[in-house]
Coordinates of C-alpha atoms in Angstrom, one line a residue:
M1 CA -12.2 -14.0 11.0
K2 CA -15.4 -13.6 9.2
D3 CA -16.4 -17.2 9.4
S4 CA -14.7 -20.5 10.3
A5 CA -15.1 -22.1 7.0
T6 CA -12.1 -22.3 4.4
P7 CA -12.6 -19.4 2.0
K8 CA -14.4 -20.6 -1.2
K9 CA -12.0 -20.8 -4.2
Y10 CA -13.7 -19.6 -7.2
T11 CA -13.0 -20.5 -10.9
I12 CA -13.6 -18.3 -13.9
K13 CA -16.5 -20.4 -14.7
N14 CA -18.4 -20.3 -11.1
I15 CA -17.3 -17.0 -9.7
K16 CA -20.3 -15.2 -11.4
K17 CA -23.1 -16.4 -13.8
S18 CA -22.1 -15.2 -17.3
Q19 CA -23.7 -15.5 -20.7
H20 CA -20.5 -16.7 -21.9
N21 CA -19.6 -20.3 -21.1
A22 CA -16.1 -19.2 -20.2
V23 CA -13.5 -21.5 -18.6
D24 CA -10.1 -19.9 -19.1
F25 CA -11.1 -16.2 -19.9
N26 CA -13.7 -13.8 -19.1
F27 CA -14.3 -10.0 -19.3
Y28 CA -16.7 -7.8 -17.4
T29 CA -17.4 -4.1 -16.8
F30 CA -17.2 -3.3 -13.3
E31 CA -20.8 -2.4 -12.9
H32 CA -22.0 -5.7 -14.4
F33 CA -19.5 -7.8 -12.4
L34 CA -20.6 -6.4 -9.0
K35 CA -24.3 -7.1 -9.6
D36 CA -25.5 -9.9 -7.5
A37 CA -22.0 -10.3 -6.0
E38 CA -22.6 -10.3 -2.4
H39 CA -20.6 -13.5 -2.1
L40 CA -17.4 -11.5 -3.2
T41 CA -17.6 -9.3 -0.2
K42 CA -16.5 -12.4 1.8
S43 CA -12.9 -13.6 1.9
H44 CA -12.3 -15.9 -1.1
R45 CA -9.5 -17.2 -3.5
H46 CA -9.2 -17.1 -7.1
D47 CA -8.1 -20.0 -9.3
F48 CA -7.0 -17.6 -12.0
Y49 CA -5.3 -14.2 -12.5
T50 CA -7.2 -10.9 -12.4
F51 CA -6.5 -7.4 -13.9
I52 CA -8.9 -4.8 -12.4
L53 CA -8.7 -1.3 -14.0
T54 CA -10.6 1.3 -12.3
V55 CA -12.0 4.4 -13.9
D56 CA -13.9 5.8 -10.9
G57 CA -15.5 4.7 -7.8
I58 CA -15.3 4.4 -4.0
G59 CA -14.3 1.4 -2.0
S60 CA -11.4 -0.9 -1.4
H61 CA -9.9 -4.3 -2.0
I62 CA -8.7 -6.4 0.8
I63 CA -5.8 -8.4 -0.5
D64 CA -3.9 -10.8 1.9
F65 CA -4.6 -8.7 5.0
E66 CA -3.8 -5.5 3.3
E67 CA -6.5 -2.9 2.3
Y68 CA -6.0 -1.0 -0.9
E69 CA -8.2 2.0 -1.9
I70 CA -10.1 2.0 -5.2
K71 CA -9.0 5.1 -7.1
P72 CA -9.3 6.5 -10.6
R73 CA -6.6 5.0 -12.9
R74 CA -5.5 2.4 -10.5
L75 CA -4.6 -1.0 -11.9
F76 CA -4.8 -3.9 -9.7
F77 CA -3.4 -7.4 -10.3
I78 CA -4.5 -10.4 -8.1
N79 CA -2.5 -13.6 -8.4
Y80 CA -3.7 -17.3 -7.9
D81 CA -4.7 -18.1 -4.4
Q82 CA -4.5 -14.6 -2.8
I83 CA -7.2 -14.2 -0.1
H84 CA -9.4 -11.4 -1.6
S85 CA -12.6 -9.6 -0.7
W86 CA -14.3 -6.3 -1.6
K87 CA -15.5 -3.3 0.3
I88 CA -17.9 -1.3 -2.0
G89 CA -18.7 2.3 -1.0
G90 CA -20.6 3.4 -4.1
P91 CA -20.9 2.9 -7.7
I92 CA -17.7 1.8 -9.4
Q93 CA -16.6 2.1 -13.1
G94 CA -13.9 0.0 -14.7
K95 CA -13.0 -3.2 -16.5
I96 CA -12.2 -6.6 -14.9
I97 CA -10.3 -9.2 -16.7
L98 CA -10.0 -12.8 -15.8
F99 CA -7.6 -15.4 -17.2
S100 CA -5.9 -18.7 -16.5
K101 CA -2.3 -19.7 -16.7
S102 CA -3.2 -21.9 -19.7
F103 CA -4.8 -19.1 -21.5
Y104 CA -1.8 -16.7 -20.8
N105 CA 0.5 -19.5 -22.2
L106 CA -1.7 -19.8 -25.4
I107 CA 1.0 -18.1 -27.3
Y108 CA 4.6 -18.7 -26.7
T109 CA 7.2 -15.9 -27.1
G110 CA 11.0 -16.1 -26.9
N111 CA 11.2 -13.0 -24.6
S112 CA 11.8 -14.0 -21.1
D113 CA 9.8 -11.0 -19.6
I114 CA 6.5 -12.5 -21.1
R115 CA 7.0 -16.0 -22.5
S116 CA 5.3 -17.8 -19.8
D117 CA 3.0 -17.2 -16.8
T118 CA 5.9 -17.0 -14.5
A119 CA 6.4 -13.4 -15.9
L120 CA 3.2 -12.6 -13.8
E121 CA 4.7 -13.6 -10.5
N122 CA 6.7 -10.4 -10.2
L123 CA 3.8 -8.0 -10.9
P124 CA 3.0 -5.6 -8.1
T125 CA -0.4 -5.7 -6.4
Y126 CA -1.3 -2.3 -8.1
V127 CA 0.1 0.5 -10.1
D128 CA -1.3 4.1 -10.5
I129 CA -1.4 4.7 -14.4
P130 CA -0.2 8.2 -15.3
E131 CA -3.0 10.3 -16.8
D132 CA -1.4 10.7 -20.2
R133 CA -1.1 6.8 -20.5
F134 CA -4.6 6.0 -19.4
P135 CA -6.3 6.3 -22.8
S136 CA -3.9 3.5 -24.1
W137 CA -5.1 1.2 -21.3
L138 CA -8.8 2.0 -22.1
S139 CA -8.1 1.1 -25.7
I140 CA -6.5 -2.1 -24.9
C141 CA -9.5 -3.2 -22.7
E142 CA -11.9 -2.0 -25.6
N143 CA -10.0 -4.2 -27.9
I144 CA -10.1 -7.1 -25.7
E145 CA -13.8 -6.7 -25.1
Y146 CA -14.4 -6.4 -28.8
E147 CA -12.4 -9.6 -29.6
F148 CA -14.1 -11.6 -26.7
T149 CA -17.8 -10.6 -27.5
R150 CA -17.2 -11.1 -31.4
S151 CA -15.3 -14.3 -30.9
E152 CA -13.8 -14.3 -34.4
K153 CA -11.1 -16.4 -35.9
F154 CA -7.9 -16.1 -33.8
S155 CA -9.7 -13.8 -31.2
E156 CA -8.3 -15.9 -28.3
E157 CA -4.8 -15.5 -29.8
V158 CA -5.3 -11.6 -30.1
I159 CA -6.6 -11.3 -26.5
C160 CA -3.5 -13.4 -25.2
L161 CA -1.2 -10.9 -27.1
F162 CA -3.1 -8.0 -25.4
L163 CA -2.7 -9.6 -22.1
K164 CA 0.9 -10.0 -22.6
T165 CA 1.1 -6.2 -23.5
C166 CA -0.7 -5.5 -20.2
V167 CA 1.9 -7.3 -18.3
L168 CA 4.7 -5.3 -20.0
K169 CA 2.9 -2.0 -19.6
M170 CA 2.3 -2.7 -16.0
E171 CA 5.9 -3.7 -15.3
R172 CA 7.0 -0.6 -17.3
I173 CA 5.0 1.6 -14.9
A174 CA 6.5 -0.1 -11.8
D175 CA 10.0 0.2 -13.4
D176 CA 9.5 4.0 -13.4
F177 CA 10.0 3.9 -9.6
R178 CA 13.2 2.1 -9.9
S179 CA 16.7 3.1 -11.0
E180 CA 17.5 2.8 -14.7
N181 CA 21.2 2.1 -14.5
N182 CA 22.4 -1.2 -15.5
E183 CA 23.8 -2.2 -12.0
A184 CA 20.5 -1.3 -10.5
D185 CA 18.6 -3.5 -13.1
H186 CA 20.9 -6.3 -12.5
K187 CA 20.3 -6.1 -8.7
S188 CA 16.7 -5.6 -9.2
N189 CA 16.6 -8.8 -11.4
V190 CA 18.3 -10.8 -8.6
V191 CA 15.9 -9.5 -6.0
D192 CA 12.8 -10.2 -8.2
E193 CA 14.1 -13.8 -8.8
F194 CA 14.4 -14.2 -5.0
K195 CA 11.0 -13.2 -4.4
I196 CA 9.7 -15.6 -7.0
L197 CA 11.7 -18.4 -5.5
V198 CA 10.4 -17.5 -2.1
N199 CA 6.8 -17.6 -3.2
K200 CA 7.3 -21.1 -4.8
N201 CA 9.6 -22.6 -2.1
F202 CA 8.8 -21.0 1.3
R203 CA 7.4 -24.3 2.7
E204 CA 10.6 -26.1 2.1
L205 CA 13.4 -23.4 2.1
K206 CA 13.7 -21.1 5.1
T207 CA 17.1 -19.7 5.1
T208 CA 19.0 -17.1 3.3
K209 CA 21.6 -19.6 2.5
D210 CA 19.0 -21.8 0.8
Y211 CA 18.0 -19.2 -1.7
A212 CA 21.5 -17.9 -2.2
E213 CA 22.6 -21.3 -3.4
R214 CA 19.7 -21.3 -5.8
L215 CA 20.8 -18.0 -7.1
S216 CA 24.5 -18.9 -7.2
I217 CA 25.4 -16.1 -5.1
T218 CA 26.6 -15.6 -1.4
P219 CA 24.2 -15.3 1.4
N220 CA 25.8 -12.0 2.3
Y221 CA 25.5 -10.6 -1.1
L222 CA 21.8 -11.7 -1.5
N223 CA 21.1 -10.1 1.9
A224 CA 22.7 -6.9 0.8
L225 CA 20.8 -6.8 -2.4
V226 CA 17.4 -7.4 -0.7
K227 CA 17.9 -4.9 2.0
E228 CA 19.0 -2.3 -0.4
S229 CA 15.9 -2.9 -2.6
L230 CA 13.3 -3.7 -0.1
G231 CA 14.6 -2.3 3.2
K232 CA 14.5 -5.5 5.1
S233 CA 16.9 -8.5 5.2
A234 CA 16.2 -11.6 3.0
G235 CA 15.6 -13.7 6.1
T236 CA 12.8 -11.3 7.0
V237 CA 11.3 -11.6 3.5
I238 CA 11.4 -15.3 3.7
K239 CA 9.8 -15.3 7.3
N240 CA 7.1 -12.8 6.3
R241 CA 6.1 -15.2 3.4
V242 CA 5.8 -18.0 6.0
I243 CA 3.9 -16.1 8.3
L244 CA 1.5 -14.7 5.7
E245 CA 0.5 -18.3 4.7
A246 CA 0.2 -19.1 8.4
K247 CA -2.2 -16.3 9.1
R248 CA -4.2 -17.3 5.9
L249 CA -4.5 -20.8 7.3
L250 CA -5.2 -19.7 10.9
S251 CA -7.8 -17.1 9.9
H252 CA -9.5 -18.8 7.1
S253 CA -9.3 -22.7 7.7
D254 CA -10.2 -25.3 10.2
L255 CA -6.8 -26.9 10.3
T256 CA -5.4 -27.4 13.6
V257 CA -2.2 -25.5 14.7
R258 CA -0.2 -28.8 14.3
Q259 CA -1.7 -29.5 10.9
I260 CA -0.7 -25.9 9.8
S261 CA 2.8 -26.4 11.1
L262 CA 3.2 -29.5 9.0
E263 CA 1.6 -27.8 6.0
L264 CA 4.3 -25.0 6.3
G265 CA 7.1 -27.5 6.6
F266 CA 7.7 -27.6 10.2
T267 CA 8.3 -31.1 11.8
D268 CA 8.1 -29.8 15.4
N269 CA 4.9 -28.0 16.4
S270 CA 6.7 -26.0 19.2
H271 CA 9.3 -24.8 16.7
F272 CA 6.4 -23.4 14.5
G273 CA 5.0 -21.6 17.5
K274 CA 8.2 -20.0 18.4
Y275 CA 8.8 -18.9 14.7
F276 CA 5.3 -17.5 14.6
K277 CA 5.6 -15.5 17.9
N278 CA 9.0 -14.3 17.1
V279 CA 7.6 -12.5 14.0
T280 CA 4.1 -11.4 15.3
A281 CA 4.7 -11.3 19.1
V282 CA 1.7 -13.7 19.7
T283 CA 1.3 -17.4 19.5
P284 CA -0.7 -19.0 16.7
D285 CA -3.5 -19.9 19.0
T286 CA -3.7 -16.2 20.2
F287 CA -3.7 -15.0 16.6
R288 CA -6.5 -17.4 15.7
K289 CA -8.6 -16.3 18.7
N290 CA -8.2 -12.7 18.0
S291 CA -9.0 -13.2 14.4
I292 CA -12.3 -14.8 15.5
N293 CA -13.1 -11.8 17.7
N294 CA -12.4 -9.3 15.0

């Protein structure tokens, strides 16, 4: 644990000084964003979404305890409240796009894939953009930057549509690694919906049966789909999400273990301790002590 204080939660307005009085959207080149940004090397949260498109550079992102290399043509997506920090190994070129839920929802579409911010919940942490598709991504970023700096009539609406385009294009790249037949698509949709439900309800719902009921399928069928798609059981996915949040709070907050257990929906502190140890092989107190020493 870098420090005992709860990680600072940044808004679009206060994460970095900007010439634009931006509240719901901002655009930066990588080079400019990282100037005077020592505070961003420390663990922090975002109160907004972020697309990060890297053109070149050396370094990595640490996102929810996982470290991801910065590579050319790599597109990152950071969701609300994810614990995030930077390791910069040298100059980095790229584009950074910050936007809020309200900005993304500025334009409503009837397409369920992009009509609201819930569409972003299923985006992967990153994709590597194929070389032949990369110019189109740079073109989108240039158009967004143009509209943002010129701030003409309907500029916000145009940017919003470009953001929805980014969501679809990122999802399309991710889909290239999935089966394209209808049955696989159906299964993938169920698993995707399951992951969204887990992310929203892990504090209250902790069994496969709970989520199967929400999805109107049997627990055995849900478990089979999740295992086929993710290589792990539905119960493991649920536990991993609970444990991830527990690790966040143990590493980056001053809450007591009992307070954390209540925050995560456990009424019995000893039950939380057994639950945590069953997954991590250590007690919450031991994990916290080890985090402090790392």
